[in-house]
Tab-separated table of C-alpha atoms in Angstrom:
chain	number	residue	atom	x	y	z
A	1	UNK	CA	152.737	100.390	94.771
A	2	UNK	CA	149.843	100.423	92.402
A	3	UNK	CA	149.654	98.564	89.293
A	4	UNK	CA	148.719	95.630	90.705
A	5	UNK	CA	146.247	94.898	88.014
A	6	UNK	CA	148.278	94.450	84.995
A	7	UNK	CA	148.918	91.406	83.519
A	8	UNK	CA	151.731	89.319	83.554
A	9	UNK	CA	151.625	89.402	79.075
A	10	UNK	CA	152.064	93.408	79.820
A	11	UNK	CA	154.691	93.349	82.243
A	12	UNK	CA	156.445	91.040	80.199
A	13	UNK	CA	156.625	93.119	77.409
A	14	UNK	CA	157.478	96.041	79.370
A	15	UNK	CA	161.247	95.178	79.161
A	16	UNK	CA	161.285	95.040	75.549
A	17	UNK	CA	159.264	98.612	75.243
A	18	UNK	CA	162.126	99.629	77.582
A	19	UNK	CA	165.012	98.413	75.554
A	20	UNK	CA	163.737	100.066	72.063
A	21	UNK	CA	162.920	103.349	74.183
A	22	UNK	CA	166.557	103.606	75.491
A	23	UNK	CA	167.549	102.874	71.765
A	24	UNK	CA	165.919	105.669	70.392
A	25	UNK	CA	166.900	108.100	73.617
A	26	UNK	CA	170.300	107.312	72.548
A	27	UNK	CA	169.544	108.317	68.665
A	28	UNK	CA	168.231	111.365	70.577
A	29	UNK	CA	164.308	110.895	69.639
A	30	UNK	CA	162.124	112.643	71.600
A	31	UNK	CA	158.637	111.584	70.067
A	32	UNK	CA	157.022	108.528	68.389
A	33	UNK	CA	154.124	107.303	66.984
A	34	UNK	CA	152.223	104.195	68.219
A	35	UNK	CA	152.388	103.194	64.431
A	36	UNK	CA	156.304	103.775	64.191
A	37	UNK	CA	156.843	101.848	67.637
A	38	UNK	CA	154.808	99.462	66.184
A	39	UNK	CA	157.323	99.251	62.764
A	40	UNK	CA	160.328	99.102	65.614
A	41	UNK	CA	158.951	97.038	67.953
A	42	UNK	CA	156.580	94.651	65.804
A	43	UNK	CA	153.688	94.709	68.090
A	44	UNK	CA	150.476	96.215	66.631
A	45	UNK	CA	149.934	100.020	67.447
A	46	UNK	CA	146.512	98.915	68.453
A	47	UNK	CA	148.181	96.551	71.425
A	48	UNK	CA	150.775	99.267	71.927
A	49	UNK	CA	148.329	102.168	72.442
A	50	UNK	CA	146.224	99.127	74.757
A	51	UNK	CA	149.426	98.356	77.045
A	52	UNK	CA	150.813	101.849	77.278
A	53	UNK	CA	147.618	103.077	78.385
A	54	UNK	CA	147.376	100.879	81.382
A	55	UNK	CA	150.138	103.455	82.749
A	56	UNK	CA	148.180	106.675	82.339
A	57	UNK	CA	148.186	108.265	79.013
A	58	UNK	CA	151.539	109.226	77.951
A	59	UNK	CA	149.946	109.120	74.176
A	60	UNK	CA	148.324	112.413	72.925
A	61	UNK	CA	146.086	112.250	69.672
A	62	UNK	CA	148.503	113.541	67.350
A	63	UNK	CA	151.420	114.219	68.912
A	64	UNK	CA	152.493	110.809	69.808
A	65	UNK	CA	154.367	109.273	72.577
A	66	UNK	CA	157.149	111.593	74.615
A	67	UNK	CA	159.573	108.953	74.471
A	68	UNK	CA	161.592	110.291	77.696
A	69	UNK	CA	158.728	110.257	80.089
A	70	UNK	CA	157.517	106.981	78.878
A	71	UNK	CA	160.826	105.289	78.901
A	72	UNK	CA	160.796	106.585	82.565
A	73	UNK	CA	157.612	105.333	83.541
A	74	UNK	CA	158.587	101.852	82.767
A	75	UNK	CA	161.470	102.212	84.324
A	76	UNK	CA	159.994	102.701	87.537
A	77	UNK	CA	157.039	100.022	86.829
A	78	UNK	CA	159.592	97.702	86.476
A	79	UNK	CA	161.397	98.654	89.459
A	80	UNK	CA	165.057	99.290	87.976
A	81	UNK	CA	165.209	102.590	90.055
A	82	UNK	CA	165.146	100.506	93.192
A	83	UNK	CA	168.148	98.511	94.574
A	84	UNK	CA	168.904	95.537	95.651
A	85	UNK	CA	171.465	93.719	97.519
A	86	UNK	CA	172.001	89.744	95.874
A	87	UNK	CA	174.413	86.954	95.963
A	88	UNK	CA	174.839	84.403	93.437
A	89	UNK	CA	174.988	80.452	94.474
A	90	UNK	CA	176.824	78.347	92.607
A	91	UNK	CA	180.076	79.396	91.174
A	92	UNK	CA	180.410	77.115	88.395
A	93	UNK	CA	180.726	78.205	84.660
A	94	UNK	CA	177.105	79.260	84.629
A	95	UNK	CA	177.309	80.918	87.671
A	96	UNK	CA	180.513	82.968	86.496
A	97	UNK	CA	178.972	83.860	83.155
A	98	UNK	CA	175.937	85.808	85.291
A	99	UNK	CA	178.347	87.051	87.593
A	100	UNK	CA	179.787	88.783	84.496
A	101	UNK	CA	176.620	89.621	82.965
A	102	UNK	CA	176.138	93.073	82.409
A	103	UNK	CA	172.680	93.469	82.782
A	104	UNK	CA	172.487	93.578	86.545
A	105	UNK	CA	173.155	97.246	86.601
A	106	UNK	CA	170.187	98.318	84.741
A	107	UNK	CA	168.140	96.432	86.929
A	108	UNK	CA	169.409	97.687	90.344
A	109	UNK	CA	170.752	94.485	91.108
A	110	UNK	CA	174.278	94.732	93.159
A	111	UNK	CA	176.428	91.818	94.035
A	112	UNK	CA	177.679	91.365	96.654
A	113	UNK	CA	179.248	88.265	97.298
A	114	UNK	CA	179.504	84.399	95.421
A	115	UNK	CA	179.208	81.243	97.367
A	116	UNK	CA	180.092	77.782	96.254
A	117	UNK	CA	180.008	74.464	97.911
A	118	UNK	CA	183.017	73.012	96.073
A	119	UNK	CA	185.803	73.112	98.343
A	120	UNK	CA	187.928	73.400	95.629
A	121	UNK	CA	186.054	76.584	94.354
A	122	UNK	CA	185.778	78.282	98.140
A	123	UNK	CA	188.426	80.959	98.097
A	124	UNK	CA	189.066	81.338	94.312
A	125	UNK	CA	188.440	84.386	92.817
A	126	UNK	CA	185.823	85.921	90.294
A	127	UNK	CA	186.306	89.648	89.198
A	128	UNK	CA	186.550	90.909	92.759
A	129	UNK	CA	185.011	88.068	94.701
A	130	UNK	CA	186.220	85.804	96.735
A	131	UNK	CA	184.391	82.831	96.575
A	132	UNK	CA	182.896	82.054	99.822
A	133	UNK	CA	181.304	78.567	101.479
A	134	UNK	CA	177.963	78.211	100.729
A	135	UNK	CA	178.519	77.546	105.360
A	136	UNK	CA	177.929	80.680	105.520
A	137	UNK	CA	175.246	82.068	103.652
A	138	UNK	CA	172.902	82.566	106.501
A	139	UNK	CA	175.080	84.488	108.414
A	140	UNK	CA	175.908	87.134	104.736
A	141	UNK	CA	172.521	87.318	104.224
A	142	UNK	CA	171.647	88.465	107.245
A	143	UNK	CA	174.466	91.032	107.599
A	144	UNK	CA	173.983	92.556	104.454
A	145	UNK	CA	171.088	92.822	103.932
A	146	UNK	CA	170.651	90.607	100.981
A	147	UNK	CA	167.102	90.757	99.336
A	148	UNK	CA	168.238	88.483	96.569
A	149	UNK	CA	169.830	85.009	95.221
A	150	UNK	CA	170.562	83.874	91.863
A	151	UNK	CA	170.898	80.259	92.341
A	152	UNK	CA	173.087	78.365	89.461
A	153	UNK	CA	173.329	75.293	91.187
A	154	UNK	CA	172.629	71.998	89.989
A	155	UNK	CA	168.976	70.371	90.114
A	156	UNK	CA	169.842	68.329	93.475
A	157	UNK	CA	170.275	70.538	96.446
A	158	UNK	CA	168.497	73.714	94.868
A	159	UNK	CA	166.037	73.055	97.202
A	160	UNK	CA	167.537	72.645	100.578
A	161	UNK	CA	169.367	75.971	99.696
A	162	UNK	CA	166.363	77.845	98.998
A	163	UNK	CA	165.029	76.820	101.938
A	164	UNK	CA	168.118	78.088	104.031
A	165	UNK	CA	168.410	81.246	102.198
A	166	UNK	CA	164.663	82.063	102.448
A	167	UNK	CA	164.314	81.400	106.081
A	168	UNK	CA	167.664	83.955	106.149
A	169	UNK	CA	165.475	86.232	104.615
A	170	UNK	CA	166.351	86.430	100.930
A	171	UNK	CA	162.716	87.043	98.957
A	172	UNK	CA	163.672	87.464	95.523
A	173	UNK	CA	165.501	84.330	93.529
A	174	UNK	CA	166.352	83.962	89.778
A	175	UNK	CA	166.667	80.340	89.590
A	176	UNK	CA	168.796	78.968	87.056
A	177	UNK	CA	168.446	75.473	88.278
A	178	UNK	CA	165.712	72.726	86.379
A	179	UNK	CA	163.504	72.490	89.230
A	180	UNK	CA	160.389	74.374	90.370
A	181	UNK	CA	161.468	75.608	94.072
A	182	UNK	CA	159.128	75.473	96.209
A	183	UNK	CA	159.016	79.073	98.507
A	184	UNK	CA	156.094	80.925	100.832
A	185	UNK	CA	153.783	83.196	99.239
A	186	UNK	CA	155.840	86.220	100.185
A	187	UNK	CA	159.010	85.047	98.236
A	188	UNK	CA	159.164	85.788	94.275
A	189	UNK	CA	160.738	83.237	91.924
A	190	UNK	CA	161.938	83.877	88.500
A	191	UNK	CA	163.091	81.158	86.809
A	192	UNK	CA	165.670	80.448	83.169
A	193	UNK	CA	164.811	77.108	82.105
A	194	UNK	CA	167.235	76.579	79.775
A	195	UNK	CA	165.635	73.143	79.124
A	196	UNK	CA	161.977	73.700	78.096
A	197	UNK	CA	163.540	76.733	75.846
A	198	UNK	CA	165.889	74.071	73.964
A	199	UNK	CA	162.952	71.776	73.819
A	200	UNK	CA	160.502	74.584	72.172
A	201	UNK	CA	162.794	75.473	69.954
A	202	UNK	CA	163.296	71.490	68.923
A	203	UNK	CA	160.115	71.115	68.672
A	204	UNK	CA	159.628	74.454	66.169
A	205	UNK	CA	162.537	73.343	64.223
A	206	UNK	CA	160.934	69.736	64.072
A	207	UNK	CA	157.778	70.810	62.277
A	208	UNK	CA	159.478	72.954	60.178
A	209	UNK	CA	162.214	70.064	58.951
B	1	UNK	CA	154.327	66.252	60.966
B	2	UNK	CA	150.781	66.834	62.131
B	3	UNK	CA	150.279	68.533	65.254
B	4	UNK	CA	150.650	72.130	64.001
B	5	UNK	CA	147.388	73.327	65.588
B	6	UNK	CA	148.682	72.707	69.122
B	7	UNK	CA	148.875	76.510	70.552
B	8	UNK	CA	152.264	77.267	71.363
B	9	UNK	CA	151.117	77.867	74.822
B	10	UNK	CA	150.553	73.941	75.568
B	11	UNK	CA	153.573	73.259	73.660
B	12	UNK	CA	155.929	75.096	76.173
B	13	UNK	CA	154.041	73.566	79.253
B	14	UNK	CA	155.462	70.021	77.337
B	15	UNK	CA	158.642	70.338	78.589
B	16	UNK	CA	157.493	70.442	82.059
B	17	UNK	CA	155.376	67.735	81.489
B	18	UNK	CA	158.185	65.714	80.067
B	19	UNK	CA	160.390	65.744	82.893
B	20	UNK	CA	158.043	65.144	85.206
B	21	UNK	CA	157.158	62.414	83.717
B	22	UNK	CA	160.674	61.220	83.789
B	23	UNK	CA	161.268	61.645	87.134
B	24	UNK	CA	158.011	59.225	87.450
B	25	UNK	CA	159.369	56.974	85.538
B	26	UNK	CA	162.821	56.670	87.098
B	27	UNK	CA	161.041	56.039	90.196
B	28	UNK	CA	159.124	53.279	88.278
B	29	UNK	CA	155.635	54.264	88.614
B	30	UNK	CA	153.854	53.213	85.542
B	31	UNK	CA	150.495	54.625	85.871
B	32	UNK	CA	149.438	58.016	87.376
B	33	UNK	CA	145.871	59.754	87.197
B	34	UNK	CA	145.471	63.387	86.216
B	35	UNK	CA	144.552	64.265	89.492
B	36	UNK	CA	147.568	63.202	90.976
B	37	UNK	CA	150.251	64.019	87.585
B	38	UNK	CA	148.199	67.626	89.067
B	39	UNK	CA	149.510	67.423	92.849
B	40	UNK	CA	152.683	67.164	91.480
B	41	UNK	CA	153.358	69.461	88.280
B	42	UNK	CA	150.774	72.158	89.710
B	43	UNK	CA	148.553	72.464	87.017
B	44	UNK	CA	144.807	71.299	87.632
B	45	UNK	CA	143.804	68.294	86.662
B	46	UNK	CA	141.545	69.770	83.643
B	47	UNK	CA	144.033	71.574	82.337
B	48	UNK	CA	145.842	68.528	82.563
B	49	UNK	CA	143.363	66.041	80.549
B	50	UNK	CA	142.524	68.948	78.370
B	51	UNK	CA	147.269	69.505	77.541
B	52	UNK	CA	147.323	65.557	77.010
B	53	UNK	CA	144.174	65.942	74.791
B	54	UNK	CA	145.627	67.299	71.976
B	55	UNK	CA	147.941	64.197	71.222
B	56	UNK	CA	145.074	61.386	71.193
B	57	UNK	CA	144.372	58.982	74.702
B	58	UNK	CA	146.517	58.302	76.857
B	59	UNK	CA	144.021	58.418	79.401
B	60	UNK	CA	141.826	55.763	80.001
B	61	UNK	CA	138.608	56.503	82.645
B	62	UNK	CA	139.651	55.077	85.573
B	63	UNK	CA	143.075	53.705	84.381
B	64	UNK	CA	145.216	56.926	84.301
B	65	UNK	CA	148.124	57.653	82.012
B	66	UNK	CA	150.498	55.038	81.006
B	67	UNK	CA	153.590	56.739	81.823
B	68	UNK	CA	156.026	55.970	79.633
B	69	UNK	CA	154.115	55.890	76.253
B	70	UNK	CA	152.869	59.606	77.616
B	71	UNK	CA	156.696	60.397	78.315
B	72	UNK	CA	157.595	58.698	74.591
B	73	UNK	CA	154.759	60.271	72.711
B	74	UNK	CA	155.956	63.914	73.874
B	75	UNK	CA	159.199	63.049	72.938
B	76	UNK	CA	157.895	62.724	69.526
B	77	UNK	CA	156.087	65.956	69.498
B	78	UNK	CA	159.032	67.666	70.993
B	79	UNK	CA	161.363	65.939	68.445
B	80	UNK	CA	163.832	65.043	70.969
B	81	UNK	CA	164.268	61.845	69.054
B	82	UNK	CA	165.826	63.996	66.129
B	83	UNK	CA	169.960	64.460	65.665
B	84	UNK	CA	170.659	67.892	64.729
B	85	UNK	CA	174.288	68.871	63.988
B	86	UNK	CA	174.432	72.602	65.534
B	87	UNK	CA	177.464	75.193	66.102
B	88	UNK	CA	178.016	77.907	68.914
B	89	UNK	CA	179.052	81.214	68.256
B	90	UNK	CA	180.623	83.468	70.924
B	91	UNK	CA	182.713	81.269	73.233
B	92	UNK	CA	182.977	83.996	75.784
B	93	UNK	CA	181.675	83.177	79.699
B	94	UNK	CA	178.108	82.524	78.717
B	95	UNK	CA	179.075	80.388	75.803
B	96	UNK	CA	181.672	78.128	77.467
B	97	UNK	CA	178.754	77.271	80.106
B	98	UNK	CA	176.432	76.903	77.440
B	99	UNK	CA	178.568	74.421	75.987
B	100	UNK	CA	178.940	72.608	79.146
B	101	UNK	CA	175.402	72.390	79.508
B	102	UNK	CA	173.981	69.010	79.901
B	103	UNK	CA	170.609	69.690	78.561
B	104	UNK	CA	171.631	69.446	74.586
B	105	UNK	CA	172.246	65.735	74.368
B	106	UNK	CA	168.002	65.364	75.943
B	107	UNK	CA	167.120	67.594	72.834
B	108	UNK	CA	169.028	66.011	70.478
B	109	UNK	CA	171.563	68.567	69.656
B	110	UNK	CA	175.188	67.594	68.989
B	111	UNK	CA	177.745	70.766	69.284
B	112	UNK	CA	180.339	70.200	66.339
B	113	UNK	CA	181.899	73.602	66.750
B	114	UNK	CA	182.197	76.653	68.258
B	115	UNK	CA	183.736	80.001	66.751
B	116	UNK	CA	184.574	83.004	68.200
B	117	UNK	CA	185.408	86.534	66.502
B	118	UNK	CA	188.476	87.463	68.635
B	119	UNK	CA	191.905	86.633	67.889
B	120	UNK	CA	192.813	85.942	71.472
B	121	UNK	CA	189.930	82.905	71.758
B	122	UNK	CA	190.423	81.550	68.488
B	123	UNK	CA	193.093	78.111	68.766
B	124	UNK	CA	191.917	77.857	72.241
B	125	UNK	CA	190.588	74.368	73.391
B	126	UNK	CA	187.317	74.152	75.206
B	127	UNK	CA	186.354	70.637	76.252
B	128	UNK	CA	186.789	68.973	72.519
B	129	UNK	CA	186.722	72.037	70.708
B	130	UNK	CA	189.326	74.280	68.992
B	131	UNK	CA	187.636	77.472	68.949
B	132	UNK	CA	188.048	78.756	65.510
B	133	UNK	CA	187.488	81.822	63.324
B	134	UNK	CA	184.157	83.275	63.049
B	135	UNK	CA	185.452	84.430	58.993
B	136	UNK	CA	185.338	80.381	58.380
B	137	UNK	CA	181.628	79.445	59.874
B	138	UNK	CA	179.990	79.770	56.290
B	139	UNK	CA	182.365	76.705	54.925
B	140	UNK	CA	181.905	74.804	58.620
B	141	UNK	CA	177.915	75.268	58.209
B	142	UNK	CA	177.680	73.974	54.434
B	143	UNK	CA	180.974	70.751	55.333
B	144	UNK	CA	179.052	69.552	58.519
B	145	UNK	CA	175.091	70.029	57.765
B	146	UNK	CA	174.772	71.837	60.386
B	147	UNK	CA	171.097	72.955	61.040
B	148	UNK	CA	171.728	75.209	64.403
B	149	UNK	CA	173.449	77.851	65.767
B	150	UNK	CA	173.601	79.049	69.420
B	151	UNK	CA	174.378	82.729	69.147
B	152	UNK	CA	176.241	83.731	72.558
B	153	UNK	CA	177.690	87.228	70.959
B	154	UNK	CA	176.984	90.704	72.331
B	155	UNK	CA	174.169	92.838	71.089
B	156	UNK	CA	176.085	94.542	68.055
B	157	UNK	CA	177.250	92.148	65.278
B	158	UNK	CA	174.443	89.659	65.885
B	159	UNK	CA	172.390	90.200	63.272
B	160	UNK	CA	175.345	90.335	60.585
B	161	UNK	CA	176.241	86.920	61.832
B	162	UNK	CA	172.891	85.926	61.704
B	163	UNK	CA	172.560	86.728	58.025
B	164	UNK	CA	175.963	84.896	57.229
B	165	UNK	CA	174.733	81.820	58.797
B	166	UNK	CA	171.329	81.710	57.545
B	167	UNK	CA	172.603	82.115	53.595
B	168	UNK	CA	175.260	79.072	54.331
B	169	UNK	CA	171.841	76.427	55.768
B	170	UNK	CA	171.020	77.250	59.571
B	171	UNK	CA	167.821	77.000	59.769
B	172	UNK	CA	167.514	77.150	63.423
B	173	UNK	CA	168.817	80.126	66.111
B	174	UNK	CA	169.000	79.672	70.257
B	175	UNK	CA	169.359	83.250	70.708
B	176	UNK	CA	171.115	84.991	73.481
B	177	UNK	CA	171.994	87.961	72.423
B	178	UNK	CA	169.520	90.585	73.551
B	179	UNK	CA	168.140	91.542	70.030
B	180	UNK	CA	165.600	90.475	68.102
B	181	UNK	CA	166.949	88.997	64.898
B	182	UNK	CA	165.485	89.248	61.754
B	183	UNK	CA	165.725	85.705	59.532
B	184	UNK	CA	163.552	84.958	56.662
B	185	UNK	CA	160.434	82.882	57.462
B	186	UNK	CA	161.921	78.876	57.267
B	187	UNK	CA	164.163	80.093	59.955
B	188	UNK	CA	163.461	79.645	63.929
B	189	UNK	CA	164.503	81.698	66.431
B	190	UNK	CA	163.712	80.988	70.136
B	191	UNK	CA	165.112	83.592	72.392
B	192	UNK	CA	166.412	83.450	75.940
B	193	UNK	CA	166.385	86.912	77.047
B	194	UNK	CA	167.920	87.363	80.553
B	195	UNK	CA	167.752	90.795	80.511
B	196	UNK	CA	164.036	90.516	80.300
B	197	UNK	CA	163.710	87.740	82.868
B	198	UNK	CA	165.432	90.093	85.179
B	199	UNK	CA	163.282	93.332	84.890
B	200	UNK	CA	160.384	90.730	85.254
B	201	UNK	CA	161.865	89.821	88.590
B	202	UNK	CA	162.367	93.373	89.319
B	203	UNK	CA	159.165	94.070	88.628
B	204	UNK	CA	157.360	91.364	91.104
B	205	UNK	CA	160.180	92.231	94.021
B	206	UNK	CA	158.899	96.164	93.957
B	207	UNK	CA	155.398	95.355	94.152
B	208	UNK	CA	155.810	92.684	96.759
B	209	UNK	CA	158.148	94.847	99.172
């Protein structure tokens, strides 16, 4: 794919473009001005008409922004027409709050089985998983294909599982755990830190006591 | 406080720094050059000396960083030596491991409460917490000083919660819910959007395929 020259600041507003596109597809409107996204979306029209047009210009002088074929176009930027097989590591209450999380449709994410290392937790089930041993995971990768782990486990061991489910083949994890995981170039980490978001927003609310 | 000209940029590379800096200290080294404090956090050494700038010396030429007043000092600026008295609203999956989250008690934050809008949650225990009735958080907020709420609720309703809560004192929002909330200007929200973190992910797996 092209692309390959946009910023990481424009990708990462790409999913919120997305979100208040679909919002206005489902109030059924069909064309918008960079100055009424901007109202919407609270980014200047002047940074709106700059991001937008490193797509190819979906903007016409005076007619505005077709809000279907734009709300496509990011769609497939970002990828959410593609899918992918993942697992989820770590079956604890993190791990079953993502495993509910409805968001993994709309990004072509599918999955397709749980692992724990609790022996307690191996066998339980979560919506219609059985939980599995994380024993095995080489062996589920493998077989199906799995492009992707979410990894909810605690800080210790995170890395001695990434490094199992990597050389399995996985090259896509959304790391939940506090620790920077260290992968080859060709594998793709996304990480939640809970943590340094609590901390930023302790520090805002700090020097604003 | 001082400190407000610190871009917010540095400030969320502080977390990082912070536990880091722990981790150094539990393995009681004292002293550590930028050079090397670069080795392991991954950031070059100038960007480094030029972070730990902002916040006066704790370099000396030829000395390094004294670890733990650099690990105390951004504790100040972070405010993690502040109490805060917050709530959580929405004890669904995500909120129950939110609340089990070990992270709050680094930052500060004590959980006094947590509320919940449906019928079926509310009188159910969750660690030390009844959950209780969202129609009673206004009284809770104003009783118990509490200065943050951790909004765990879907989409819809989030903002009319948000107003209620900001009119009885919070003054500061850890925001889940994928929306962007709209609170007066003494009011902080920091967001964690998964949703967006996802796409993002998304994004880098299609282009590196």
């Amino acid at each position: 794919m092209g692309n390959k020259n946009i910023s990481m600041a424009v990708i990462r507003r790409l999913p919120k473009y997305y979100r208040y596109l679909g919002d206005l597809l489902e109030r059924d409107i069909q064309r918008i001005s960079s100055k009424e996204l901007s109202d919407i979306i609270g980014f200047t029209a002047s940074q709106i008409r700059q991001d937008l047009n490193n797509f190819g210009g979906f903007g016409q002088q005076g007619y505005g922004y077709n809000v279907d074929a734009l709300h496509n176009e990011i769609e497939k930027i970002l990828g959410l027409d593609k899918k992918y097989n993942a697992i989820l590591i770590g079956a604890g209450n993190l791990g079953q709050a993502i495993t509910n999380y409805t968001g993994f449709k709309a990004a072509g994410f599918e999955i397709k089985g749980l692992f724990d290392a609790n022996p307690r937790m191996i066998g339980l089930k979560l919506r219609d998983f059985e939980i599995m041993d994380s024993d095995n995971l080489e062996e589920f990768i493998e077989e199906n294909d799995i492009e992707i782990a979410i990894i909810c486990i605690p800080k210790n061991g995170a890395q001695e599982v990434t490094d199992r489910i990597v050389k399995a083949g996985v090259t896509g994890i959304w790391n939940f755990a506090p620790v920077d995981l260290e992968v080859p170039s060709h594998v793709i980490v996304e990480n939640v830190n809970l943590t340094e978001s609590l901390f930023t927003l302790s520090y805002l609310i700090k020097d604003n006591r």
